[in-house]
PDB file of N, CA, C and O in Angstrom:
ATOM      1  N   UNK A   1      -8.672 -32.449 -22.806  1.00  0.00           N
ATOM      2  CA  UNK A   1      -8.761 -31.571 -21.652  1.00  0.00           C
ATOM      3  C   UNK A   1      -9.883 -32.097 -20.772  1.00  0.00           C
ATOM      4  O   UNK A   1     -11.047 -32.168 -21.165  1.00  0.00           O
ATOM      5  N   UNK A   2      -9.466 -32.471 -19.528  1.00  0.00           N
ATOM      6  CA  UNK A   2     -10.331 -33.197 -18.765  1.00  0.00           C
ATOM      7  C   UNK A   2     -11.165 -31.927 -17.477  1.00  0.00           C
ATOM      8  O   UNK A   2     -12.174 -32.064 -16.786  1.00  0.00           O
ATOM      9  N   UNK A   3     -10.527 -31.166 -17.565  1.00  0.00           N
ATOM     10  CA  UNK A   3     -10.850 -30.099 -16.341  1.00  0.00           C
ATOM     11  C   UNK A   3     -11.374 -28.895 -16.944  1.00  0.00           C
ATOM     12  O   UNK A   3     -10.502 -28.439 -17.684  1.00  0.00           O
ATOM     13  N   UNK A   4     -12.458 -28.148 -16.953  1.00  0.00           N
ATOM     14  CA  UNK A   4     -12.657 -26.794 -17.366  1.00  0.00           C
ATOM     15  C   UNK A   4     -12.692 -26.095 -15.838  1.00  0.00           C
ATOM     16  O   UNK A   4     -13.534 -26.138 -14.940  1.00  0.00           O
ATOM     17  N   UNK A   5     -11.438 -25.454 -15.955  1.00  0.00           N
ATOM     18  CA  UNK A   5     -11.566 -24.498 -14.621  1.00  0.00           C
ATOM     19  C   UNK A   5     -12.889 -23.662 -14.399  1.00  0.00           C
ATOM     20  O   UNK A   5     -13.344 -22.879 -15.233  1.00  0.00           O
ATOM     21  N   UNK A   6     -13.396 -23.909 -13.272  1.00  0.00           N
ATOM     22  CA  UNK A   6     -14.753 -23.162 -12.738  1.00  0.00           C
ATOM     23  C   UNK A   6     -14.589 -21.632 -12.982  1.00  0.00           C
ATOM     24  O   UNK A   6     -15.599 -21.108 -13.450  1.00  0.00           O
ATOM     25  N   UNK A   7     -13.717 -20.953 -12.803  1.00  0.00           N
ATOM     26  CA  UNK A   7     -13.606 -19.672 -13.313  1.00  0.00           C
ATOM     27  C   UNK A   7     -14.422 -19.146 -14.633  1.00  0.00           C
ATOM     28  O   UNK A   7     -15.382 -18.429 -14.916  1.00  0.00           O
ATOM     29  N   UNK A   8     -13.536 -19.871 -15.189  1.00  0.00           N
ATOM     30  CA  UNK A   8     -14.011 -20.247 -16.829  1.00  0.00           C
ATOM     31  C   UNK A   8     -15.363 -20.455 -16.754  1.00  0.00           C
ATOM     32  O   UNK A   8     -16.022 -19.444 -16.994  1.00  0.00           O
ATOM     33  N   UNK A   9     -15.945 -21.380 -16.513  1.00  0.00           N
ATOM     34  CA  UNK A   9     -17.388 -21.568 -16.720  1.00  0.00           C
ATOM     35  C   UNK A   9     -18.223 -20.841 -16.315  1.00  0.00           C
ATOM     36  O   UNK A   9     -19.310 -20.771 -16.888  1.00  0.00           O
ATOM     37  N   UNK A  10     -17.880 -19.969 -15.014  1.00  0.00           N
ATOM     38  CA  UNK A  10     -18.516 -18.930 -14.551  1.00  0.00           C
ATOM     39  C   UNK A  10     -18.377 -17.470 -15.624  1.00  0.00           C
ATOM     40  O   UNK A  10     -19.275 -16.667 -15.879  1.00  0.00           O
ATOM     41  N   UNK A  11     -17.429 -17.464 -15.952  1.00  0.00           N
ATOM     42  CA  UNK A  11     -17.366 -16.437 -16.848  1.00  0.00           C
ATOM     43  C   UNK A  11     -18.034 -16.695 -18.511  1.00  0.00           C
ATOM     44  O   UNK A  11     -18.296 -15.811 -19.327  1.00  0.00           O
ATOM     45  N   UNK A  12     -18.180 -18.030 -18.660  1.00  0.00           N
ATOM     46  CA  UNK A  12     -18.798 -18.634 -20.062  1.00  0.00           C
ATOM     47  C   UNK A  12     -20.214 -18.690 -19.548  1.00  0.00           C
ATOM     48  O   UNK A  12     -20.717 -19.665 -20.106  1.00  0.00           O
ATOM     49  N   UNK A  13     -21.160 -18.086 -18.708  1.00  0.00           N
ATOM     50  CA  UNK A  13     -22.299 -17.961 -18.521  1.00  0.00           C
ATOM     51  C   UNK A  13     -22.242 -19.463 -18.140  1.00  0.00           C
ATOM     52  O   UNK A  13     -23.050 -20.222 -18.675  1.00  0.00           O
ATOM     53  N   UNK A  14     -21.437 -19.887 -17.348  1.00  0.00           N
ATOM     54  CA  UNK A  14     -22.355 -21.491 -16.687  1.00  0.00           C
ATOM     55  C   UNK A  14     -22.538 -22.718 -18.266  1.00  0.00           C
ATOM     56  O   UNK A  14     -23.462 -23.511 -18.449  1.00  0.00           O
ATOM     57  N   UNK A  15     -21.314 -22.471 -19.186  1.00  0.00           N
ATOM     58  CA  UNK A  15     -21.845 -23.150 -20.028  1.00  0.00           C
ATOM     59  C   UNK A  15     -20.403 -24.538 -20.166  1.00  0.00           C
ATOM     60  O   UNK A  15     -19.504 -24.789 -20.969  1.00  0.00           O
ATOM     61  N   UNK A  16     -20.823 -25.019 -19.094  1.00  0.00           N
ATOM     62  CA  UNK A  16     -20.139 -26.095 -18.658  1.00  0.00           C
ATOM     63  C   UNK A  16     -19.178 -27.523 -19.839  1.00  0.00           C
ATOM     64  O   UNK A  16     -18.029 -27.916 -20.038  1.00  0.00           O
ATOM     65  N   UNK A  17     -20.847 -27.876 -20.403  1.00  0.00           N
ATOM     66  CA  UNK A  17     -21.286 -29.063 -20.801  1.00  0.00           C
ATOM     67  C   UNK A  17     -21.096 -28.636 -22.370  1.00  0.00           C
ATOM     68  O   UNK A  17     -21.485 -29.489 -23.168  1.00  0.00           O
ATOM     69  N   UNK A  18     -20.444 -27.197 -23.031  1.00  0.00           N
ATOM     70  CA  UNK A  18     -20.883 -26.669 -24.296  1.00  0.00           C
ATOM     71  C   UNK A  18     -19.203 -26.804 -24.309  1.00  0.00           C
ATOM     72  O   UNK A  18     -18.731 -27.433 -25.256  1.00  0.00           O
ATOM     73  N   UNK A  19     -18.325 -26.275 -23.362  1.00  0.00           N
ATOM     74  CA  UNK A  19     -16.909 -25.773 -23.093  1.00  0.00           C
ATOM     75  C   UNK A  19     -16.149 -27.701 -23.373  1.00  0.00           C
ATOM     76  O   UNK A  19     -15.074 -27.786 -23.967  1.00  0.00           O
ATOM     77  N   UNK A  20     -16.803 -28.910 -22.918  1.00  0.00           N
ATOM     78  CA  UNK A  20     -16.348 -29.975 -22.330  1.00  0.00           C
ATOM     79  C   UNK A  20     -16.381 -29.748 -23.943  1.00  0.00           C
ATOM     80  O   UNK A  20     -15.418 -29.282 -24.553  1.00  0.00           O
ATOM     81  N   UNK A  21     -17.259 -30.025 -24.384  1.00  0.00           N
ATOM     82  CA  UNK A  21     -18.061 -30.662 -25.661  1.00  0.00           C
ATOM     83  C   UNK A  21     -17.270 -30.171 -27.200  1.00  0.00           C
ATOM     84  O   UNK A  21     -17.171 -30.883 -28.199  1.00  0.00           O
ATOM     85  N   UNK A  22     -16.712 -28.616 -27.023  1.00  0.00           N
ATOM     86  CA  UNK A  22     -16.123 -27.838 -27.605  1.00  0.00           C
ATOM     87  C   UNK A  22     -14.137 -28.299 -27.561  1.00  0.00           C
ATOM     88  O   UNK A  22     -13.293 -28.176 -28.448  1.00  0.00           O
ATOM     89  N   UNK A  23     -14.027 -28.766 -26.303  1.00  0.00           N
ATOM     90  CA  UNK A  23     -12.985 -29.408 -25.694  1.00  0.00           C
ATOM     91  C   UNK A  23     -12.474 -30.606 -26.766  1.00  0.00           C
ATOM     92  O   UNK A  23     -11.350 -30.765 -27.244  1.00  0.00           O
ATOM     93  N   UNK A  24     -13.488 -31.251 -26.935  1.00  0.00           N
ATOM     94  CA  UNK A  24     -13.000 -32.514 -27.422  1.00  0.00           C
ATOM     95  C   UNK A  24     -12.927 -32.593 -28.812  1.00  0.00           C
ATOM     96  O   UNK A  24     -12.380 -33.469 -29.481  1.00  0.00           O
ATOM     97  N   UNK A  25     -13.769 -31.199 -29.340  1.00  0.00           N
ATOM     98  CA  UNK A  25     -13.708 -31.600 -30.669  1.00  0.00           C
ATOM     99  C   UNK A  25     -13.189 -30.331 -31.456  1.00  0.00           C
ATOM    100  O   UNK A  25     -13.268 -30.445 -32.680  1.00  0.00           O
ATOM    101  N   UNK A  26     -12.849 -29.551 -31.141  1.00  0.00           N
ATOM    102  CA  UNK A  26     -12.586 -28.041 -31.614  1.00  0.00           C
ATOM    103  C   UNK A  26     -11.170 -27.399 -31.090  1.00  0.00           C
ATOM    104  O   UNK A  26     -10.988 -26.642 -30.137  1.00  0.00           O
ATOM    105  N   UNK A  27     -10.284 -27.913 -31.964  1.00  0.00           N
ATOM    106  CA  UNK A  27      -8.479 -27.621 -31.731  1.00  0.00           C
ATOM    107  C   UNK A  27      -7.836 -26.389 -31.273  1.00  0.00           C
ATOM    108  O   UNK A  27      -6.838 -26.299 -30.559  1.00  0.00           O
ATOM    109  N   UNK A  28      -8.680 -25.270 -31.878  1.00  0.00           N
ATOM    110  CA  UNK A  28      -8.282 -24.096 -31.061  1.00  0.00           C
ATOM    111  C   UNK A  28      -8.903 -24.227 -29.892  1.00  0.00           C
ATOM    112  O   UNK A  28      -8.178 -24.754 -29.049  1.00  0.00           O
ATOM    113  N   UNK A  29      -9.793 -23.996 -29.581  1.00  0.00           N
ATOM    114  CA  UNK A  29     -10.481 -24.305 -27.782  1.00  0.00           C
ATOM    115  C   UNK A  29      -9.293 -25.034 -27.038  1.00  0.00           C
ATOM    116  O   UNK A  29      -8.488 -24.497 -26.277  1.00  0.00           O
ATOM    117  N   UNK A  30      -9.337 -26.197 -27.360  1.00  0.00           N
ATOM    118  CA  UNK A  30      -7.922 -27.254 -26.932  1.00  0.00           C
ATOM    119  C   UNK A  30      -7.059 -26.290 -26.586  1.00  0.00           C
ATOM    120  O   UNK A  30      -6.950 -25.917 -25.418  1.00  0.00           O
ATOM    121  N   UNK A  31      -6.488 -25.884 -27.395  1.00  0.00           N
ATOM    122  CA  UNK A  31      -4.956 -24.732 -27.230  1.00  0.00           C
ATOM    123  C   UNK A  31      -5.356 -23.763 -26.161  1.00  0.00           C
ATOM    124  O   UNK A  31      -4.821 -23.628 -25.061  1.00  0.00           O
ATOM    125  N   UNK A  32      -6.311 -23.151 -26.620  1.00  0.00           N
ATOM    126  CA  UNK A  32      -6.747 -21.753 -25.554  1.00  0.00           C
ATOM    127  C   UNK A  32      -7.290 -22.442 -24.477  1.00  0.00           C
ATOM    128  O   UNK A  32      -7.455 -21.579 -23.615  1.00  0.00           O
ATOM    129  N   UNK A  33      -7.765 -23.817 -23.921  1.00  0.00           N
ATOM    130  CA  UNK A  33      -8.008 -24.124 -22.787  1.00  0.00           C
ATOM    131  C   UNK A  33      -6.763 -24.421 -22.183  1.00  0.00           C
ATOM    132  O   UNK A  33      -6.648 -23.898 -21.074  1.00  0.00           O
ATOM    133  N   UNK A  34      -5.865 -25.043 -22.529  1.00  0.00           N
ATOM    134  CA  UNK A  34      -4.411 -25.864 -22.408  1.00  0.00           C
ATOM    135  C   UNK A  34      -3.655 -24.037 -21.493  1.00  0.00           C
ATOM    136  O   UNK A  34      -3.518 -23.906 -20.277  1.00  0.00           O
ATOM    137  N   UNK A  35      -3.326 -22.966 -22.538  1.00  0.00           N
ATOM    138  CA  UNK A  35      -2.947 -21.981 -22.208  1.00  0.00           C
ATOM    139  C   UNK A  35      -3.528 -21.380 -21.015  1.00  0.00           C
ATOM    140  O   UNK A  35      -2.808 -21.129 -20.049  1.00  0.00           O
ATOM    141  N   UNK A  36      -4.550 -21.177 -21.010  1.00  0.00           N
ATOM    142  CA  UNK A  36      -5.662 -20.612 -20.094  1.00  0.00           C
ATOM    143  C   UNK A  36      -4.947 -21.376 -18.896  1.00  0.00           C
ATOM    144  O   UNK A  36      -4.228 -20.735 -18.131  1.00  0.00           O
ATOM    145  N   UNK A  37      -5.178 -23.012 -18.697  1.00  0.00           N
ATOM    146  CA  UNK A  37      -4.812 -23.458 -17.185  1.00  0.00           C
ATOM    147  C   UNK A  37      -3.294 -23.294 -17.255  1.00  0.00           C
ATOM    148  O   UNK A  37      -2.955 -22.587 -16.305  1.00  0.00           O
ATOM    149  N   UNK A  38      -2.178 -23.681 -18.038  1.00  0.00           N
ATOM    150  CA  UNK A  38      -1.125 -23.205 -17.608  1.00  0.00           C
ATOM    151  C   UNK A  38      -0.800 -21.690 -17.135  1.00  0.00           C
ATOM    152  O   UNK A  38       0.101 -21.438 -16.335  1.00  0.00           O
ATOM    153  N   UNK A  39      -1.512 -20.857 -17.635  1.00  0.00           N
ATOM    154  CA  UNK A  39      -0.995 -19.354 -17.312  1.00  0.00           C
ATOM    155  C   UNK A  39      -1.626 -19.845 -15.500  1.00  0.00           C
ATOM    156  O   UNK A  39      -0.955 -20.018 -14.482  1.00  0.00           O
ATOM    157  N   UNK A  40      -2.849 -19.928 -15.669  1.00  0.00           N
ATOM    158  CA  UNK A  40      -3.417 -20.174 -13.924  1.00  0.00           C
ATOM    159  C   UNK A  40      -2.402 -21.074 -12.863  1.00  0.00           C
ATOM    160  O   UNK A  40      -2.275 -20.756 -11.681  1.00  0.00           O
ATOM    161  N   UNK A  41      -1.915 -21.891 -13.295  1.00  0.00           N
ATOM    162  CA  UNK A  41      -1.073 -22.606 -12.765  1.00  0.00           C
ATOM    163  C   UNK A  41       0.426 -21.892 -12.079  1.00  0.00           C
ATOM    164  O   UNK A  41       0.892 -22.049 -10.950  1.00  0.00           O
ATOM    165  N   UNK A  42       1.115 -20.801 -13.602  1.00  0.00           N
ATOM    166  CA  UNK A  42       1.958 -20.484 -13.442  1.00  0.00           C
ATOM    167  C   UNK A  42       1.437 -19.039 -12.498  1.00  0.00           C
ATOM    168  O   UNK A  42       2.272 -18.890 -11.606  1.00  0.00           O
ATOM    169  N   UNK A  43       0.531 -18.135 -12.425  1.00  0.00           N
ATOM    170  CA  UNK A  43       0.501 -17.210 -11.113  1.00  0.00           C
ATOM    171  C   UNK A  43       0.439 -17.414 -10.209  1.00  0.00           C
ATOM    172  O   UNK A  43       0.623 -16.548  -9.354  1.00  0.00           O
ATOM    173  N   UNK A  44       0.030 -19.172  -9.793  1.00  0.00           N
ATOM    174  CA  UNK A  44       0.079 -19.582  -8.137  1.00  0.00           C
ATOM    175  C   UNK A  44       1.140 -19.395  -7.694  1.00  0.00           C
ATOM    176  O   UNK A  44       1.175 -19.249  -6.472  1.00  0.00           O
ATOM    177  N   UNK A  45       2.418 -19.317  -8.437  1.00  0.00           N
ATOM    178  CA  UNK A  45       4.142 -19.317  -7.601  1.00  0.00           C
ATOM    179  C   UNK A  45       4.353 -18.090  -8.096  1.00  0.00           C
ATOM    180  O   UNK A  45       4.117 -17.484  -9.141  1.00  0.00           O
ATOM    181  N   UNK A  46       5.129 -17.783  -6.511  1.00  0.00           N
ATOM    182  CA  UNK A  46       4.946 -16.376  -6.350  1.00  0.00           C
ATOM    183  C   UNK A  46       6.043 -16.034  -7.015  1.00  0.00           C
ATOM    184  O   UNK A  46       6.296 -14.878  -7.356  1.00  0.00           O
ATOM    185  N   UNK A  47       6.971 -17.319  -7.302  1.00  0.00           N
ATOM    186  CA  UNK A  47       8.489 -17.053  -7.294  1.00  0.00           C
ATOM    187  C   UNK A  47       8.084 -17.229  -9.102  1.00  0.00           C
ATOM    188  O   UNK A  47       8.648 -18.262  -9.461  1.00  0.00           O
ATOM    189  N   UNK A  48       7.472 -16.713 -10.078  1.00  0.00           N
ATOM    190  CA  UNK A  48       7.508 -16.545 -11.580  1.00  0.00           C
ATOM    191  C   UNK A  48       7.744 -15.458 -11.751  1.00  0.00           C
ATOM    192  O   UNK A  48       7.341 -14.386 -11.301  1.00  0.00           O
ATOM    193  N   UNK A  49       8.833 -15.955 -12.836  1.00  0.00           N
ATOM    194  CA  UNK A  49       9.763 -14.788 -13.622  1.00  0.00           C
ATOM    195  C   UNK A  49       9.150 -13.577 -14.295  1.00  0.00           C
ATOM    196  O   UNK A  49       9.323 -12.363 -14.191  1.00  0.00           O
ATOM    197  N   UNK A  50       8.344 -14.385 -15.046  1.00  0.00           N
ATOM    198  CA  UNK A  50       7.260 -13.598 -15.366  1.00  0.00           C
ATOM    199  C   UNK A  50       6.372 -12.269 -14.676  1.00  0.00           C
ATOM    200  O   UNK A  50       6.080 -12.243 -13.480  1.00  0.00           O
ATOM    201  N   UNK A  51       6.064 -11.359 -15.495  1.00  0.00           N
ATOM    202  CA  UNK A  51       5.177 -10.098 -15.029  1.00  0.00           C
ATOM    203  C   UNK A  51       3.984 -10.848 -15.141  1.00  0.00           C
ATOM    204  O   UNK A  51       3.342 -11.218 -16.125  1.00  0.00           O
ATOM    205  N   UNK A  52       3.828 -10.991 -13.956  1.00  0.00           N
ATOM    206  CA  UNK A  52       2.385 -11.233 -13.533  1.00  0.00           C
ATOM    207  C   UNK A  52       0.970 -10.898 -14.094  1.00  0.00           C
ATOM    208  O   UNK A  52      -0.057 -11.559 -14.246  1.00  0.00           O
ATOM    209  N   UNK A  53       1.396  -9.361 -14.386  1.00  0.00           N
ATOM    210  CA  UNK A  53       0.007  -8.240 -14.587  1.00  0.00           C
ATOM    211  C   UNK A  53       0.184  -8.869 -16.217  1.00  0.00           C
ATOM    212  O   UNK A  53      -0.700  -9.567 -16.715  1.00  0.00           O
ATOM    213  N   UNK A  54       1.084  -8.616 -16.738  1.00  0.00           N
ATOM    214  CA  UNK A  54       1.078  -9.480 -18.528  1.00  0.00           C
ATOM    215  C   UNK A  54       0.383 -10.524 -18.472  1.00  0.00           C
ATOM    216  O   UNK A  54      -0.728 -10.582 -18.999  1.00  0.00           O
ATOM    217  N   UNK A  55       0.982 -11.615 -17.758  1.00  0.00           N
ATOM    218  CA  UNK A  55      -0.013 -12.994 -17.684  1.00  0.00           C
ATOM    219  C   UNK A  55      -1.492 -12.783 -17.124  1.00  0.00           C
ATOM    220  O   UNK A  55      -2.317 -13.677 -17.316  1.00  0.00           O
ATOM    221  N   UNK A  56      -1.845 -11.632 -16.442  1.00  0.00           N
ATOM    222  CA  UNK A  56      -2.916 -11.869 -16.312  1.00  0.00           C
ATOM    223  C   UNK A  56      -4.142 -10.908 -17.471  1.00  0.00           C
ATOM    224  O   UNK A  56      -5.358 -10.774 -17.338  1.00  0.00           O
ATOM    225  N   UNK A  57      -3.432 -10.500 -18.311  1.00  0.00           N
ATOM    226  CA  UNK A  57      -3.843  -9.453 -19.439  1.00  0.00           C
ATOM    227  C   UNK A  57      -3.599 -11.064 -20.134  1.00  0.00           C
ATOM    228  O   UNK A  57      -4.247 -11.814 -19.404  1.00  0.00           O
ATOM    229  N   UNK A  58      -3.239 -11.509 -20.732  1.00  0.00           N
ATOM    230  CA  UNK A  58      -3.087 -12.710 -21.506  1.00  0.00           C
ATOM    231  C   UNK A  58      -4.242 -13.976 -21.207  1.00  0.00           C
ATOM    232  O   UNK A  58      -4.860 -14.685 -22.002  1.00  0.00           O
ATOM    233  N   UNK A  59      -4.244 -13.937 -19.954  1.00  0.00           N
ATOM    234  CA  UNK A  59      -5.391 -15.052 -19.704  1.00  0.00           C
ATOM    235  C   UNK A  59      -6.650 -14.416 -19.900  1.00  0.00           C
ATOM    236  O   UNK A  59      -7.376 -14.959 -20.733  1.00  0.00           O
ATOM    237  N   UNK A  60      -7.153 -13.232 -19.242  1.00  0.00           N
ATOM    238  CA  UNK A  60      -8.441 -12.242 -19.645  1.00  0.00           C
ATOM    239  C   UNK A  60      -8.598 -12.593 -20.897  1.00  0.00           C
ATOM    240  O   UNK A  60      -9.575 -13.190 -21.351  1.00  0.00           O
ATOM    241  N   UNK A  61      -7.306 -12.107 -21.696  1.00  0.00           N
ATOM    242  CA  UNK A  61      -8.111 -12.290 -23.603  1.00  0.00           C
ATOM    243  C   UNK A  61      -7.870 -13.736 -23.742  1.00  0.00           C
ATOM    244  O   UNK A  61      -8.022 -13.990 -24.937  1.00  0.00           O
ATOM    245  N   UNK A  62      -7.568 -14.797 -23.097  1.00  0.00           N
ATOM    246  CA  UNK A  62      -7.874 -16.190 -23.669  1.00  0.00           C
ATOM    247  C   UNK A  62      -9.344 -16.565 -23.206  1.00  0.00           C
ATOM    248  O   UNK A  62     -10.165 -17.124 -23.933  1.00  0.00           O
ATOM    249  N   UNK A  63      -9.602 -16.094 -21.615  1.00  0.00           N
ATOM    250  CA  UNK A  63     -11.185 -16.118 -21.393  1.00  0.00           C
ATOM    251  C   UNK A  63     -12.171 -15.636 -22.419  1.00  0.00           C
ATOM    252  O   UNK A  63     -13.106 -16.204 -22.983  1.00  0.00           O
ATOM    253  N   UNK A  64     -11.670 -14.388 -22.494  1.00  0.00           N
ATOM    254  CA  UNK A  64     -12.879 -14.185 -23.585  1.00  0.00           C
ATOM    255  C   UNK A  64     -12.753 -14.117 -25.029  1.00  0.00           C
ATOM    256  O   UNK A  64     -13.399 -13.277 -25.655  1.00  0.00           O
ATOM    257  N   UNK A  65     -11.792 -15.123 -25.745  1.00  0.00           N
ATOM    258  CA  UNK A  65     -11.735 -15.687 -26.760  1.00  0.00           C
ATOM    259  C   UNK A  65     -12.547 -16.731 -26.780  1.00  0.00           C
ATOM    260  O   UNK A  65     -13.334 -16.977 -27.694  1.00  0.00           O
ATOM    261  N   UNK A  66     -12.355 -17.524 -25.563  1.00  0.00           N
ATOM    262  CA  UNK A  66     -12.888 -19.024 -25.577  1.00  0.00           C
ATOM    263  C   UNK A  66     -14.334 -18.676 -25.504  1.00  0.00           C
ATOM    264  O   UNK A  66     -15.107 -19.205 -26.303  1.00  0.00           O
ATOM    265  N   UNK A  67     -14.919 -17.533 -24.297  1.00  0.00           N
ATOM    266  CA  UNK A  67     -16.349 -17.842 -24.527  1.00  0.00           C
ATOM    267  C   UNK A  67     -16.851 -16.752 -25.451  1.00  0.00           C
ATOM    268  O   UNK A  67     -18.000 -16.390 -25.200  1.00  0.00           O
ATOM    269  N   UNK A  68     -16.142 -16.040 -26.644  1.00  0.00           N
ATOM    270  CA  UNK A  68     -16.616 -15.878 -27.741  1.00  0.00           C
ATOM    271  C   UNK A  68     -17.273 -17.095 -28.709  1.00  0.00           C
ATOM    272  O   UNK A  68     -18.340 -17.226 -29.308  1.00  0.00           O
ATOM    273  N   UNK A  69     -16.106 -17.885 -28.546  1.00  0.00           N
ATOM    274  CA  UNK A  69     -16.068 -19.033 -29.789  1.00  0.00           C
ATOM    275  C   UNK A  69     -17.230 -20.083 -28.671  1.00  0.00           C
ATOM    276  O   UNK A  69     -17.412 -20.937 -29.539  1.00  0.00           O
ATOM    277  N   UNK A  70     -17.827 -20.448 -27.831  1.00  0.00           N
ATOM    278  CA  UNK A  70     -18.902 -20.466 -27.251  1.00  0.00           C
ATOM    279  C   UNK A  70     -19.912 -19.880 -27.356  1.00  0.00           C
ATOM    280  O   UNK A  70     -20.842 -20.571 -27.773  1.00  0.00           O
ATOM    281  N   UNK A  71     -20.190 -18.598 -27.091  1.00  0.00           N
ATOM    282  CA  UNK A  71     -21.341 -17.770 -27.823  1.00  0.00           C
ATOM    283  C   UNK A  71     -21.463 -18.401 -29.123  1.00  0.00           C
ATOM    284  O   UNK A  71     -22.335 -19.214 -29.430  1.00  0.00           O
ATOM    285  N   UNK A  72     -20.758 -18.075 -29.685  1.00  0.00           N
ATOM    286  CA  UNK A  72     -21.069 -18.315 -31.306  1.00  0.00           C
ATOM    287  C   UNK A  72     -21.328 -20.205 -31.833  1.00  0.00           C
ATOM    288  O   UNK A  72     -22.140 -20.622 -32.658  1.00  0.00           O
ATOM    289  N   UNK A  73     -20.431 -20.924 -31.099  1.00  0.00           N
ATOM    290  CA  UNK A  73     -21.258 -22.318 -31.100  1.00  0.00           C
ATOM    291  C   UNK A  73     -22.434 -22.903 -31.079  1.00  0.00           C
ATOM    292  O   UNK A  73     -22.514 -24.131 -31.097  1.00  0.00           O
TER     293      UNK A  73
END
């Protein structure tokens, strides 16, 4: 994962360089970062099938899964 969406890092207390670092070596992070930008990706089109308000209840608890498992790193 080459990109930590700024969102994200703003919401991980600015912990940029902990999220990259966590990225490369920690497989769930991987997954929940991977998920995290596809859900973001998929609310930009307006035209998704998908309930919106679900995907965005889904990304909330992947945010603060990820900077749980950050805190606790």
């Amino acid at each position: 994962m080459s990109h930590i969406p700024s969102d994200l890092v703003e919401e991980c207390f600015g912990a940029q360089h902990k999220l990259e670092e966590l990225a490369s070596t920690n497989h769930e992070i991987t997954r929940l970062l991977k998920a995290y930008e596809t859900i973001g990706e998929t609310l930009e089109h307006p035209e998704c099938l998908f309930s919106s308000i679900d995907l965005k209840r889904e990304r909330v608890w992947l945010r603060n899964r990820i900077c749980q498992i950050v805190e606790v790193a």
